[in-house]
Short mmCIF file of C-alpha atoms in Angstrom, two decimals:
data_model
loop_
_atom_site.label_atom_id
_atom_site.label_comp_id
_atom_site.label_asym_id
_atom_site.label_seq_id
_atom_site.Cartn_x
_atom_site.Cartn_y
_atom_site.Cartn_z
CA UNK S 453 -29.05 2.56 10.69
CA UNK S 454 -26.60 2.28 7.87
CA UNK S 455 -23.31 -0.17 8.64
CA UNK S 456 -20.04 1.14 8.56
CA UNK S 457 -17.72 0.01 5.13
CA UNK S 458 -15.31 3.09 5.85
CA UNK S 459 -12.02 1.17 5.15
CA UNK S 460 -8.71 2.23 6.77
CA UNK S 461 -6.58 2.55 3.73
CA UNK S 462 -2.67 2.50 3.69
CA UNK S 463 -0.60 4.20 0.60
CA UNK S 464 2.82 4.83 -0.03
CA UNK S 465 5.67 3.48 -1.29
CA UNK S 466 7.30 -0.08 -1.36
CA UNK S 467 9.22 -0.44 2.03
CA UNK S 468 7.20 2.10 3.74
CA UNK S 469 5.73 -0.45 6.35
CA UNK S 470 2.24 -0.69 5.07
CA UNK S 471 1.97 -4.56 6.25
CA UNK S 472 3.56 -3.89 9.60
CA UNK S 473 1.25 -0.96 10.72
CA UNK S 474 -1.47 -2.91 8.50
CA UNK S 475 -1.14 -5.95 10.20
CA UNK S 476 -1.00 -3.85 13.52
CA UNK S 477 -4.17 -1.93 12.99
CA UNK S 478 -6.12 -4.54 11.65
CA UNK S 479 -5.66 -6.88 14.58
CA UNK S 480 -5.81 -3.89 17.01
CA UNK S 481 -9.67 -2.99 15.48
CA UNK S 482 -10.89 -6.77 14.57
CA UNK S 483 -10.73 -5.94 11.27
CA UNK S 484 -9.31 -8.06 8.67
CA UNK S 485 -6.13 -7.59 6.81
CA UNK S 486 -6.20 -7.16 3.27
CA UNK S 487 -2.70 -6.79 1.35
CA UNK S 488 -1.74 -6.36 -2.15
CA UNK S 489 1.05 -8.02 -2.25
CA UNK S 490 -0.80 -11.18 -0.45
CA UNK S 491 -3.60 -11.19 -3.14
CA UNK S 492 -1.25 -10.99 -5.85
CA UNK S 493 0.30 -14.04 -4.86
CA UNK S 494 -2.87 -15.70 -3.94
CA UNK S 495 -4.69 -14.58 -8.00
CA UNK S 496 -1.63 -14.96 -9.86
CA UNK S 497 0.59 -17.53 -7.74
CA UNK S 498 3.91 -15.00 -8.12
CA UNK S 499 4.80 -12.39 -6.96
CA UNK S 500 5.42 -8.72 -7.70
CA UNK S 501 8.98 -9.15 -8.89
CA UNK S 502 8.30 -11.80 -11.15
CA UNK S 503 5.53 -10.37 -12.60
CA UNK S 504 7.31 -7.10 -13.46
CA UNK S 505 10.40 -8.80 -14.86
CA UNK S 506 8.25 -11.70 -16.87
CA UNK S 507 4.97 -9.20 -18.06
CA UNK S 508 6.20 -5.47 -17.84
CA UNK S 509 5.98 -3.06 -14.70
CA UNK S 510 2.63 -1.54 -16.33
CA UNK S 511 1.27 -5.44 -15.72
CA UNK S 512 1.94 -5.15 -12.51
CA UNK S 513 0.41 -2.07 -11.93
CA UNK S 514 -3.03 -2.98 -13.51
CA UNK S 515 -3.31 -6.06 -11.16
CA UNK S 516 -2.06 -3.29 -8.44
CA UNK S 517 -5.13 -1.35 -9.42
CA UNK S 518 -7.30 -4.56 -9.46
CA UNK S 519 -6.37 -5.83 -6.01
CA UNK S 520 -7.48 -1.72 -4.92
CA UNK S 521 -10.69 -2.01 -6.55
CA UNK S 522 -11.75 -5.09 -5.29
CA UNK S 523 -10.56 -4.21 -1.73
CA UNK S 524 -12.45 -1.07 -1.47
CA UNK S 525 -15.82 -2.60 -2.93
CA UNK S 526 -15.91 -5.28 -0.22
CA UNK S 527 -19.10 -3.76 2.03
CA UNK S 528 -17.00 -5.27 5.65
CA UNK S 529 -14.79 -2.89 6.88
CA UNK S 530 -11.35 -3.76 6.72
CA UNK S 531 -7.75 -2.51 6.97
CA UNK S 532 -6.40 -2.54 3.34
CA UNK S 533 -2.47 -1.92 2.28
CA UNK S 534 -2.91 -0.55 -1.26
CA UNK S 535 0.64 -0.82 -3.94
CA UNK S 536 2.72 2.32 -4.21
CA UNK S 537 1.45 2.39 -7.67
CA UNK S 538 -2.58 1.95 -7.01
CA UNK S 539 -3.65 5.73 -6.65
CA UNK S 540 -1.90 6.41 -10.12
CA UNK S 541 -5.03 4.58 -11.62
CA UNK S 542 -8.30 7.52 -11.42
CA UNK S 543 -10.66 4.51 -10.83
CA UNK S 544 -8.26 4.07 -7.24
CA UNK S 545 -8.63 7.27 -6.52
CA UNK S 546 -12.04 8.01 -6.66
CA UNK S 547 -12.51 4.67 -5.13
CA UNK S 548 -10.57 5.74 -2.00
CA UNK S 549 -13.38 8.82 -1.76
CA UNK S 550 -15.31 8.37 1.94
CA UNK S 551 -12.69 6.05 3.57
CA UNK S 552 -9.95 6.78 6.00
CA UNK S 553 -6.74 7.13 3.86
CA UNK S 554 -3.69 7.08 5.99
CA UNK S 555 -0.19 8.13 4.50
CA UNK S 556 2.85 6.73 5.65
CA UNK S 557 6.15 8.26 4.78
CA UNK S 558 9.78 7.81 4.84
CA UNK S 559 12.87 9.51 3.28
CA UNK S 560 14.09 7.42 0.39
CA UNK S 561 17.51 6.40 1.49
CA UNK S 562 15.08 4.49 4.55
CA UNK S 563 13.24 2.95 1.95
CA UNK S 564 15.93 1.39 0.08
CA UNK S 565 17.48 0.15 2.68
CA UNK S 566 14.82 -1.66 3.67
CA UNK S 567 13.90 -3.11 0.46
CA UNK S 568 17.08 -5.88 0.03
CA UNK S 569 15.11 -8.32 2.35
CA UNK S 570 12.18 -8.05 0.29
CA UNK S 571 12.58 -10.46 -3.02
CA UNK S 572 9.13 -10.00 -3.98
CA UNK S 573 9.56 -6.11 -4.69
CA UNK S 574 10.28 -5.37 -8.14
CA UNK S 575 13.81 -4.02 -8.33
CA UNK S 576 14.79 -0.59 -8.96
CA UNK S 577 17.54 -0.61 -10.78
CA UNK S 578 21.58 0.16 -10.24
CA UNK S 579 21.08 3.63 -8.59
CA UNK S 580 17.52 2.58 -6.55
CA UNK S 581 17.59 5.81 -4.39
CA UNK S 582 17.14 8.00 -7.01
CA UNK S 583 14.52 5.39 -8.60
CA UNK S 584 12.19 5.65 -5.26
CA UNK S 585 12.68 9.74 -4.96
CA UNK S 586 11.35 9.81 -8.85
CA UNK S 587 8.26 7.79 -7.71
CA UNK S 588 7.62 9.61 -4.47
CA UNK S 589 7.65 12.70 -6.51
CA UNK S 590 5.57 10.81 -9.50
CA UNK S 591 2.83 9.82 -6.92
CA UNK S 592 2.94 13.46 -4.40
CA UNK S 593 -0.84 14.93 -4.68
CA UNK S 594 -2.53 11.88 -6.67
CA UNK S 595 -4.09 11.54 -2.98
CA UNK S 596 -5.36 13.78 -0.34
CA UNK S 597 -5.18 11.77 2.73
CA UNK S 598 -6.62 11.92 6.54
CA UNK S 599 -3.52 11.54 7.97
CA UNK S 600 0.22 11.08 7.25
CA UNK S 601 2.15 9.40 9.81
CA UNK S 602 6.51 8.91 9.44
CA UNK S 603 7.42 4.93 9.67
CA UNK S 604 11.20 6.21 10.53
CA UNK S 605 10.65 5.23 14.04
CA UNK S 606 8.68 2.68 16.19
CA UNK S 607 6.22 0.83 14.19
CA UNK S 608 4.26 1.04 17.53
CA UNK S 609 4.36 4.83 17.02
CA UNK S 610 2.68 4.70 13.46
CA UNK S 611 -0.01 2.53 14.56
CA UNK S 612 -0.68 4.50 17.81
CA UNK S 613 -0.82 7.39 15.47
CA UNK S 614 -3.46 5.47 12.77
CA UNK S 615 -5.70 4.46 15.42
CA UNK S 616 -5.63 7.54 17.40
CA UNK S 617 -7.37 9.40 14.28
CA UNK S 618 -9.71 5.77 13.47
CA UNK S 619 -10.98 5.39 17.53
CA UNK S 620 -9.53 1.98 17.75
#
């Protein structure tokens, strides 16, 4: 018999809630947590704000990519929060091809509003709602994903809905 590496993946964008329910679903199936934002820190010893201001957003995004890629190779199964920007690399997405790929969502306005708590985000600039529809709208369909679950509410609710689909 073959061991399971199906990974529970989580996309979307930045403020979404991917560590939260992550964090959530991963301790909920004894899986470990693996998050993009952590591993940046860990590799590079800043974070994503940093990076973008000091090397260029497209910098950012290639370690993005790099933190995807070397997520979804691991053989243990794990619960993995991908960057907003990792399925625009082809390489991601074909990557993400046999594991559970779990959508979360939120209207923009939500999203930006969360965001002024988190320094390590890279900033949007002066008119940030319009900024995060643009990249919804840049990202929509780069993905075809088991499920799609709203993070407007309860985080409870989101995770509830991931592991109702994953049998946890």
């Amino acid at each position: 018999m073959q061991a399971d590496t199906t990974h529970v993946c989580l996309i979307g964008p930045m403020g979404v809630g991917k560590t939260t329910v992550g964090r959530r679903v991963a301790d909920a199936l004894g899986r470990t947590f693996d998050d993009s934002d952590a591993w940046i820190r860990r590799t590079t010893g800043r974070d994503a704000a940093t990076i973008a201001d000091d090397e260029g957003v497209a910098r950012l995004h290639a370690l993005e990519a790099d933190h995807a890629l070397t997520a979804l190779a691991r053989t243990a199964p794990s619960v993995v929060a991908l960057a907003a920007s990792a399925p625009d690399d082809d390489r991601v997405v074909d990557a993400l091809s046999g594991h559970i790929v779990v959508s979360l969502t939120a209207p923009a306005e939500v999203l930006v509003e969360r965001l002024p708590g988190a320094a390590h985000r890279r900033r949007l600039g002066p008119d940030p709602v319009t900024a995060m529809e643009a990249l919804i709208r840049s990202r929509a369909g780069r993905v075809d994903p088991t499920l799609t679950v709203s993070t407007t509410g309860d985080p409870d609710d989101a995770v509830a809905a991931v592991l109702a689909v994953v049998g946890g």
